[in-house]
Amino acid sequence: MNLENKVAYITGGTKGIGLGIAKSLINAGLKVAISGRKALDTEKLKAELGSDVLIIASDVRNFEDEQKAVEQIVSKFGKLDVVIANAGLGKFAPIDELSLEDWNAMIDTNLTGVFHTLKASVAQLKANKGHYISIASLAGTNFFAGGAAYNASKFGVVGFTQAAMLDLRDYDVKTTTIMPGSVTSHFNEHVPNDADGWKIQPEDIGQIVVDLLKLNPNVLPSKIEVRPTKTK
């Protein structure tokens, strides 16, 4: 894909992995829209990303929010070429202690939200022969104690994205899921600090996205696992 004048939308793009991807795409020359569901510090984000970035309030759990987000992007930039479903959360507890609230929050955000984002943008992706990327996790193939809800959501994201890839490839739409291990981010209420230096950095995921978009159109890495080189 020639990245000149391409337009990208990143959910959960106001911090962490999403913000790192946004920075990488802007540096690569794309026009970028980001969304988050909480109150957004628009001025701070524009200072960090540039005044042309489109900042949208959207809760991926709400399909109508994602429809409106896509409408805003097309209204501002004229089209949408790249969609990165990144919004997600994690809450961890043994199954006998896992609350209904936490289960529903993860399934609704991590899995149903990914569907909402693709459903709202698929017409644009088909029209522009675009690329849809979901940010899953190594937890999408590796289960662990205390991770029942998170594992269920991320296993679901991997399966959903791979099936969508088969549905959309005949329209020349590329579909990829990226499955990171430990990344420096605000995930699970973590505050990034100097001790995170051994982890994958958000901009590293951003570089992977840029490299994906630059690949020969005949090449499709449909599932990418990425880990830190070493453990802490």
PDB file of C-alpha atoms in Angstrom:
ATOM      1  CA  MET A   1       0.000   0.000   0.000  1.00  0.00           C
ATOM      2  CA  ASN A   2       1.241   3.465  -0.902  1.00  0.00           C
ATOM      3  CA  LEU A   3       0.823   5.336   2.376  1.00  0.00           C
ATOM      4  CA  GLU A   4       0.581   8.808   0.862  1.00  0.00           C
ATOM      5  CA  ASN A   5      -2.830  10.346   1.610  1.00  0.00           C
ATOM      6  CA  LYS A   6      -4.092   7.193   3.343  1.00  0.00           C
ATOM      7  CA  VAL A   7      -6.482   7.639   6.275  1.00  0.00           C
ATOM      8  CA  ALA A   8      -6.335   5.516   9.440  1.00  0.00           C
ATOM      9  CA  TYR A   9      -8.674   5.102  12.410  1.00  0.00           C
ATOM     10  CA  ILE A  10      -7.383   3.756  15.731  1.00  0.00           C
ATOM     11  CA  THR A  11      -9.737   2.860  18.573  1.00  0.00           C
ATOM     12  CA  GLY A  12      -8.322   3.264  22.065  1.00  0.00           C
ATOM     13  CA  GLY A  13      -5.830   5.629  20.474  1.00  0.00           C
ATOM     14  CA  THR A  14      -5.438   8.159  23.271  1.00  0.00           C
ATOM     15  CA  LYS A  15      -2.715   6.309  25.191  1.00  0.00           C
ATOM     16  CA  GLY A  16      -0.583   3.170  25.313  1.00  0.00           C
ATOM     17  CA  ILE A  17      -0.399   0.957  22.231  1.00  0.00           C
ATOM     18  CA  GLY A  18      -3.003   2.971  20.349  1.00  0.00           C
ATOM     19  CA  LEU A  19      -1.142   6.241  20.858  1.00  0.00           C
ATOM     20  CA  GLY A  20       2.129   4.588  19.821  1.00  0.00           C
ATOM     21  CA  ILE A  21       0.497   3.346  16.619  1.00  0.00           C
ATOM     22  CA  ALA A  22      -0.944   6.812  15.952  1.00  0.00           C
ATOM     23  CA  LYS A  23       2.493   8.426  16.263  1.00  0.00           C
ATOM     24  CA  SER A  24       4.052   5.873  13.913  1.00  0.00           C
ATOM     25  CA  LEU A  25       1.336   6.303  11.288  1.00  0.00           C
ATOM     26  CA  ILE A  26       1.515  10.089  11.421  1.00  0.00           C
ATOM     27  CA  ASN A  27       5.299   9.910  11.011  1.00  0.00           C
ATOM     28  CA  ALA A  28       4.734   7.647   7.991  1.00  0.00           C
ATOM     29  CA  GLY A  29       2.537  10.304   6.373  1.00  0.00           C
ATOM     30  CA  LEU A  30      -0.973   9.010   7.073  1.00  0.00           C
ATOM     31  CA  LYS A  31      -3.906  11.117   8.152  1.00  0.00           C
ATOM     32  CA  VAL A  32      -5.063   9.770  11.497  1.00  0.00           C
ATOM     33  CA  ALA A  33      -8.220   9.667  13.619  1.00  0.00           C
ATOM     34  CA  ILE A  34      -8.183   8.276  17.152  1.00  0.00           C
ATOM     35  CA  SER A  35     -10.964   7.529  19.592  1.00  0.00           C
ATOM     36  CA  GLY A  36     -11.438   6.922  23.281  1.00  0.00           C
ATOM     37  CA  ARG A  37     -14.496   6.476  25.436  1.00  0.00           C
ATOM     38  CA  LYS A  38     -13.520   8.682  28.377  1.00  0.00           C
ATOM     39  CA  ALA A  39     -13.199  12.446  28.571  1.00  0.00           C
ATOM     40  CA  LEU A  40     -10.466  13.356  26.092  1.00  0.00           C
ATOM     41  CA  ASP A  41      -7.785  16.000  26.589  1.00  0.00           C
ATOM     42  CA  THR A  42      -8.058  17.242  23.024  1.00  0.00           C
ATOM     43  CA  GLU A  43      -5.503  20.026  23.337  1.00  0.00           C
ATOM     44  CA  LYS A  44      -2.874  17.757  24.889  1.00  0.00           C
ATOM     45  CA  LEU A  45      -3.369  15.102  22.221  1.00  0.00           C
ATOM     46  CA  LYS A  46      -3.168  17.643  19.389  1.00  0.00           C
ATOM     47  CA  ALA A  47       0.010  19.046  20.901  1.00  0.00           C
ATOM     48  CA  GLU A  48       1.474  15.546  20.927  1.00  0.00           C
ATOM     49  CA  LEU A  49       0.174  14.311  17.566  1.00  0.00           C
ATOM     50  CA  GLY A  50      -0.355  17.448  15.493  1.00  0.00           C
ATOM     51  CA  SER A  51      -3.303  19.726  14.873  1.00  0.00           C
ATOM     52  CA  ASP A  52      -4.673  17.710  11.934  1.00  0.00           C
ATOM     53  CA  VAL A  53      -5.409  14.587  13.997  1.00  0.00           C
ATOM     54  CA  LEU A  54      -9.128  13.900  14.441  1.00  0.00           C
ATOM     55  CA  ILE A  55     -10.047  13.045  18.039  1.00  0.00           C
ATOM     56  CA  ILE A  56     -13.359  11.283  18.550  1.00  0.00           C
ATOM     57  CA  ALA A  57     -15.299  10.256  21.654  1.00  0.00           C
ATOM     58  CA  SER A  58     -16.589   6.735  20.971  1.00  0.00           C
ATOM     59  CA  ASP A  59     -17.331   3.727  23.146  1.00  0.00           C
ATOM     60  CA  VAL A  60     -16.697   0.635  21.025  1.00  0.00           C
ATOM     61  CA  ARG A  61     -19.326  -1.234  23.044  1.00  0.00           C
ATOM     62  CA  ASN A  62     -21.899   0.968  21.322  1.00  0.00           C
ATOM     63  CA  PHE A  63     -22.273   0.247  17.600  1.00  0.00           C
ATOM     64  CA  GLU A  64     -23.909   3.615  16.938  1.00  0.00           C
ATOM     65  CA  ASP A  65     -20.843   5.357  18.397  1.00  0.00           C
ATOM     66  CA  GLU A  66     -18.602   3.549  15.928  1.00  0.00           C
ATOM     67  CA  GLN A  67     -20.930   4.359  13.034  1.00  0.00           C
ATOM     68  CA  LYS A  68     -20.774   8.040  13.971  1.00  0.00           C
ATOM     69  CA  ALA A  69     -16.986   7.840  14.319  1.00  0.00           C
ATOM     70  CA  VAL A  70     -16.619   6.520  10.778  1.00  0.00           C
ATOM     71  CA  GLU A  71     -18.995   9.206   9.507  1.00  0.00           C
ATOM     72  CA  GLN A  72     -16.863  11.906  11.163  1.00  0.00           C
ATOM     73  CA  ILE A  73     -13.690  10.486   9.626  1.00  0.00           C
ATOM     74  CA  VAL A  74     -15.161  10.350   6.115  1.00  0.00           C
ATOM     75  CA  SER A  75     -16.577  13.850   6.555  1.00  0.00           C
ATOM     76  CA  LYS A  76     -13.151  15.249   7.508  1.00  0.00           C
ATOM     77  CA  PHE A  77     -10.799  13.204   5.327  1.00  0.00           C
ATOM     78  CA  GLY A  78     -13.057  11.956   2.532  1.00  0.00           C
ATOM     79  CA  LYS A  79     -12.433   8.237   3.056  1.00  0.00           C
ATOM     80  CA  LEU A  80     -11.070   5.557   5.397  1.00  0.00           C
ATOM     81  CA  ASP A  81      -8.326   3.108   4.368  1.00  0.00           C
ATOM     82  CA  VAL A  82      -6.884   1.569   7.545  1.00  0.00           C
ATOM     83  CA  VAL A  83      -8.765   0.536  10.690  1.00  0.00           C
ATOM     84  CA  ILE A  84      -6.999  -0.601  13.849  1.00  0.00           C
ATOM     85  CA  ALA A  85      -9.270  -2.103  16.506  1.00  0.00           C
ATOM     86  CA  ASN A  86      -7.118  -1.572  19.581  1.00  0.00           C
ATOM     87  CA  ALA A  87      -9.505  -0.606  22.395  1.00  0.00           C
ATOM     88  CA  GLY A  88      -9.434  -3.153  25.207  1.00  0.00           C
ATOM     89  CA  LEU A  89      -9.211  -3.776  28.917  1.00  0.00           C
ATOM     90  CA  GLY A  90      -8.134  -6.531  31.284  1.00  0.00           C
ATOM     91  CA  LYS A  91      -9.392  -7.642  34.695  1.00  0.00           C
ATOM     92  CA  PHE A  92      -8.078 -10.824  36.231  1.00  0.00           C
ATOM     93  CA  ALA A  93      -9.486 -13.156  38.885  1.00  0.00           C
ATOM     94  CA  PRO A  94      -9.984 -16.887  39.482  1.00  0.00           C
ATOM     95  CA  ILE A  95     -13.182 -18.122  37.877  1.00  0.00           C
ATOM     96  CA  ASP A  96     -14.944 -18.577  41.229  1.00  0.00           C
ATOM     97  CA  GLU A  97     -14.212 -14.937  42.067  1.00  0.00           C
ATOM     98  CA  LEU A  98     -14.755 -13.412  38.626  1.00  0.00           C
ATOM     99  CA  SER A  99     -17.664 -10.978  38.679  1.00  0.00           C
ATOM    100  CA  LEU A 100     -20.391 -10.777  36.058  1.00  0.00           C
ATOM    101  CA  GLU A 101     -19.536  -7.099  35.647  1.00  0.00           C
ATOM    102  CA  ASP A 102     -15.892  -7.796  34.796  1.00  0.00           C
ATOM    103  CA  TRP A 103     -16.805 -10.666  32.449  1.00  0.00           C
ATOM    104  CA  ASN A 104     -19.276  -8.498  30.534  1.00  0.00           C
ATOM    105  CA  ALA A 105     -16.925  -5.513  30.414  1.00  0.00           C
ATOM    106  CA  MET A 106     -14.180  -7.558  28.750  1.00  0.00           C
ATOM    107  CA  ILE A 107     -16.394  -9.442  26.313  1.00  0.00           C
ATOM    108  CA  ASP A 108     -18.292  -6.283  25.364  1.00  0.00           C
ATOM    109  CA  THR A 109     -15.132  -4.180  24.886  1.00  0.00           C
ATOM    110  CA  ASN A 110     -12.452  -6.606  23.743  1.00  0.00           C
ATOM    111  CA  LEU A 111     -14.566  -8.826  21.504  1.00  0.00           C
ATOM    112  CA  THR A 112     -17.904  -7.215  20.628  1.00  0.00           C
ATOM    113  CA  GLY A 113     -16.149  -3.855  20.289  1.00  0.00           C
ATOM    114  CA  VAL A 114     -13.812  -5.314  17.670  1.00  0.00           C
ATOM    115  CA  PHE A 115     -16.855  -6.504  15.711  1.00  0.00           C
ATOM    116  CA  HIS A 116     -18.556  -3.112  16.024  1.00  0.00           C
ATOM    117  CA  THR A 117     -15.479  -1.337  14.670  1.00  0.00           C
ATOM    118  CA  LEU A 118     -15.208  -3.605  11.644  1.00  0.00           C
ATOM    119  CA  LYS A 119     -18.961  -3.626  11.008  1.00  0.00           C
ATOM    120  CA  ALA A 120     -19.058   0.176  11.025  1.00  0.00           C
ATOM    121  CA  SER A 121     -16.058   0.554   8.705  1.00  0.00           C
ATOM    122  CA  VAL A 122     -16.287  -2.441   6.366  1.00  0.00           C
ATOM    123  CA  ALA A 123     -17.997  -0.544   3.526  1.00  0.00           C
ATOM    124  CA  GLN A 124     -15.152   1.978   3.471  1.00  0.00           C
ATOM    125  CA  LEU A 125     -12.541  -0.775   3.635  1.00  0.00           C
ATOM    126  CA  LYS A 126     -14.125  -2.599   0.695  1.00  0.00           C
ATOM    127  CA  ALA A 127     -14.471   0.601  -1.337  1.00  0.00           C
ATOM    128  CA  ASN A 128     -10.830   1.557  -0.749  1.00  0.00           C
ATOM    129  CA  LYS A 129      -9.257  -1.929  -0.668  1.00  0.00           C
ATOM    130  CA  GLY A 130      -8.071  -1.183   2.828  1.00  0.00           C
ATOM    131  CA  HIS A 131      -6.520  -2.992   5.758  1.00  0.00           C
ATOM    132  CA  TYR A 132      -8.222  -3.982   9.023  1.00  0.00           C
ATOM    133  CA  ILE A 133      -5.975  -4.801  11.992  1.00  0.00           C
ATOM    134  CA  SER A 134      -7.079  -6.050  15.398  1.00  0.00           C
ATOM    135  CA  ILE A 135      -4.791  -5.869  18.412  1.00  0.00           C
ATOM    136  CA  ALA A 136      -5.230  -9.184  20.184  1.00  0.00           C
ATOM    137  CA  SER A 137      -2.673 -10.677  22.596  1.00  0.00           C
ATOM    138  CA  LEU A 138      -0.543 -13.734  23.174  1.00  0.00           C
ATOM    139  CA  ALA A 139      -3.369 -14.462  25.632  1.00  0.00           C
ATOM    140  CA  GLY A 140      -5.382 -15.228  22.494  1.00  0.00           C
ATOM    141  CA  THR A 141      -3.594 -18.587  22.225  1.00  0.00           C
ATOM    142  CA  ASN A 142      -2.042 -19.039  25.677  1.00  0.00           C
ATOM    143  CA  PHE A 143      -4.401 -19.497  28.616  1.00  0.00           C
ATOM    144  CA  PHE A 144      -3.422 -18.808  32.223  1.00  0.00           C
ATOM    145  CA  ALA A 145      -4.906 -18.994  35.708  1.00  0.00           C
ATOM    146  CA  GLY A 146      -7.009 -15.965  36.567  1.00  0.00           C
ATOM    147  CA  GLY A 147      -7.427 -15.091  32.901  1.00  0.00           C
ATOM    148  CA  ALA A 148     -10.683 -16.843  31.969  1.00  0.00           C
ATOM    149  CA  ALA A 149     -12.521 -13.722  30.800  1.00  0.00           C
ATOM    150  CA  TYR A 150      -9.498 -12.088  29.210  1.00  0.00           C
ATOM    151  CA  ASN A 151      -8.504 -15.333  27.488  1.00  0.00           C
ATOM    152  CA  ALA A 152     -12.052 -15.828  26.234  1.00  0.00           C
ATOM    153  CA  SER A 153     -12.145 -12.320  24.756  1.00  0.00           C
ATOM    154  CA  LYS A 154      -8.723 -12.529  23.099  1.00  0.00           C
ATOM    155  CA  PHE A 155      -9.169 -16.100  21.821  1.00  0.00           C
ATOM    156  CA  GLY A 156     -12.371 -14.702  20.325  1.00  0.00           C
ATOM    157  CA  VAL A 157     -10.589 -11.746  18.719  1.00  0.00           C
ATOM    158  CA  VAL A 158      -8.068 -14.059  17.054  1.00  0.00           C
ATOM    159  CA  GLY A 159     -10.788 -16.354  15.709  1.00  0.00           C
ATOM    160  CA  PHE A 160     -12.982 -13.446  14.631  1.00  0.00           C
ATOM    161  CA  THR A 161     -10.188 -11.695  12.772  1.00  0.00           C
ATOM    162  CA  GLN A 162      -9.010 -14.824  10.971  1.00  0.00           C
ATOM    163  CA  ALA A 163     -12.550 -15.647   9.834  1.00  0.00           C
ATOM    164  CA  ALA A 164     -13.074 -12.036   8.727  1.00  0.00           C
ATOM    165  CA  MET A 165      -9.856 -12.312   6.733  1.00  0.00           C
ATOM    166  CA  LEU A 166     -11.379 -15.133   4.712  1.00  0.00           C
ATOM    167  CA  ASP A 167     -14.613 -13.191   4.226  1.00  0.00           C
ATOM    168  CA  LEU A 168     -12.882 -10.012   3.004  1.00  0.00           C
ATOM    169  CA  ARG A 169      -9.883 -11.173   0.994  1.00  0.00           C
ATOM    170  CA  ASP A 170     -11.931 -11.456  -2.222  1.00  0.00           C
ATOM    171  CA  TYR A 171     -12.650  -7.717  -1.915  1.00  0.00           C
ATOM    172  CA  ASP A 172      -8.878  -7.014  -1.753  1.00  0.00           C
ATOM    173  CA  VAL A 173      -9.227  -6.057   1.917  1.00  0.00           C
ATOM    174  CA  LYS A 174      -6.323  -7.236   4.047  1.00  0.00           C
ATOM    175  CA  THR A 175      -7.086  -8.427   7.570  1.00  0.00           C
ATOM    176  CA  THR A 176      -4.468  -9.020  10.272  1.00  0.00           C
ATOM    177  CA  THR A 177      -4.356  -9.622  13.998  1.00  0.00           C
ATOM    178  CA  ILE A 178      -1.292  -8.601  16.006  1.00  0.00           C
ATOM    179  CA  MET A 179      -0.734 -10.576  19.206  1.00  0.00           C
ATOM    180  CA  PRO A 180       1.711  -8.775  21.517  1.00  0.00           C
ATOM    181  CA  GLY A 181       3.245 -10.049  24.712  1.00  0.00           C
ATOM    182  CA  SER A 182       4.249  -7.571  27.436  1.00  0.00           C
ATOM    183  CA  VAL A 183       3.996  -3.971  26.210  1.00  0.00           C
ATOM    184  CA  THR A 184       4.707  -0.784  28.136  1.00  0.00           C
ATOM    185  CA  SER A 185       1.236   0.730  28.477  1.00  0.00           C
ATOM    186  CA  HIS A 186      -1.495   1.825  30.877  1.00  0.00           C
ATOM    187  CA  PHE A 187      -3.149  -1.592  30.573  1.00  0.00           C
ATOM    188  CA  ASN A 188      -4.797  -2.887  33.759  1.00  0.00           C
ATOM    189  CA  GLU A 189      -4.221   0.503  35.455  1.00  0.00           C
ATOM    190  CA  HIS A 190      -0.441   0.184  35.135  1.00  0.00           C
ATOM    191  CA  VAL A 191       1.567   3.419  35.128  1.00  0.00           C
ATOM    192  CA  PRO A 192       4.519   3.171  32.698  1.00  0.00           C
ATOM    193  CA  ASN A 193       7.883   3.631  34.417  1.00  0.00           C
ATOM    194  CA  ASP A 194      11.626   3.069  33.969  1.00  0.00           C
ATOM    195  CA  ALA A 195      11.304  -0.583  34.989  1.00  0.00           C
ATOM    196  CA  ASP A 196       9.341  -1.227  31.775  1.00  0.00           C
ATOM    197  CA  GLY A 197      12.422  -0.901  29.587  1.00  0.00           C
ATOM    198  CA  TRP A 198      12.573  -4.648  28.858  1.00  0.00           C
ATOM    199  CA  LYS A 199       9.058  -4.660  27.393  1.00  0.00           C
ATOM    200  CA  ILE A 200       7.869  -4.032  23.853  1.00  0.00           C
ATOM    201  CA  GLN A 201       7.264  -0.298  23.427  1.00  0.00           C
ATOM    202  CA  PRO A 202       4.057   1.102  21.905  1.00  0.00           C
ATOM    203  CA  GLU A 203       6.021   2.585  19.006  1.00  0.00           C
ATOM    204  CA  ASP A 204       7.369  -0.916  18.253  1.00  0.00           C
ATOM    205  CA  ILE A 205       3.812  -2.067  17.586  1.00  0.00           C
ATOM    206  CA  GLY A 206       3.350   1.089  15.528  1.00  0.00           C
ATOM    207  CA  GLN A 207       6.363   0.158  13.402  1.00  0.00           C
ATOM    208  CA  ILE A 208       4.906  -3.299  12.818  1.00  0.00           C
ATOM    209  CA  VAL A 209       1.702  -1.668  11.579  1.00  0.00           C
ATOM    210  CA  VAL A 210       3.624   0.633   9.228  1.00  0.00           C
ATOM    211  CA  ASP A 211       5.617  -2.321   7.876  1.00  0.00           C
ATOM    212  CA  LEU A 212       2.400  -4.273   7.314  1.00  0.00           C
ATOM    213  CA  LEU A 213       0.907  -1.430   5.316  1.00  0.00           C
ATOM    214  CA  LYS A 214       4.011  -1.159   3.119  1.00  0.00           C
ATOM    215  CA  LEU A 215       4.083  -4.816   2.133  1.00  0.00           C
ATOM    216  CA  ASN A 216       3.575  -6.028  -1.409  1.00  0.00           C
ATOM    217  CA  PRO A 217      -0.212  -6.267  -2.033  1.00  0.00           C
ATOM    218  CA  ASN A 218       0.244  -9.981  -2.735  1.00  0.00           C
ATOM    219  CA  VAL A 219       1.533 -10.624   0.803  1.00  0.00           C
ATOM    220  CA  LEU A 220      -0.751 -10.952   3.830  1.00  0.00           C
ATOM    221  CA  PRO A 221       0.611 -11.755   7.309  1.00  0.00           C
ATOM    222  CA  SER A 222      -2.763 -12.663   8.786  1.00  0.00           C
ATOM    223  CA  LYS A 223      -1.545 -13.368  12.337  1.00  0.00           C
ATOM    224  CA  ILE A 224       1.561 -11.932  13.997  1.00  0.00           C
ATOM    225  CA  GLU A 225       2.909 -12.949  17.405  1.00  0.00           C
ATOM    226  CA  VAL A 226       5.425 -10.558  18.968  1.00  0.00           C
ATOM    227  CA  ARG A 227       7.310 -10.909  22.247  1.00  0.00           C
ATOM    228  CA  PRO A 228       9.983  -9.030  24.174  1.00  0.00           C
ATOM    229  CA  THR A 229      13.431 -10.354  23.304  1.00  0.00           C
ATOM    230  CA  LYS A 230      14.041 -11.192  26.948  1.00  0.00           C
ATOM    231  CA  THR A 231      12.022 -11.450  30.126  1.00  0.00           C
ATOM    232  CA  LYS A 232      12.696  -8.925  32.870  1.00  0.00           C
TER     233      LYS A 232
END
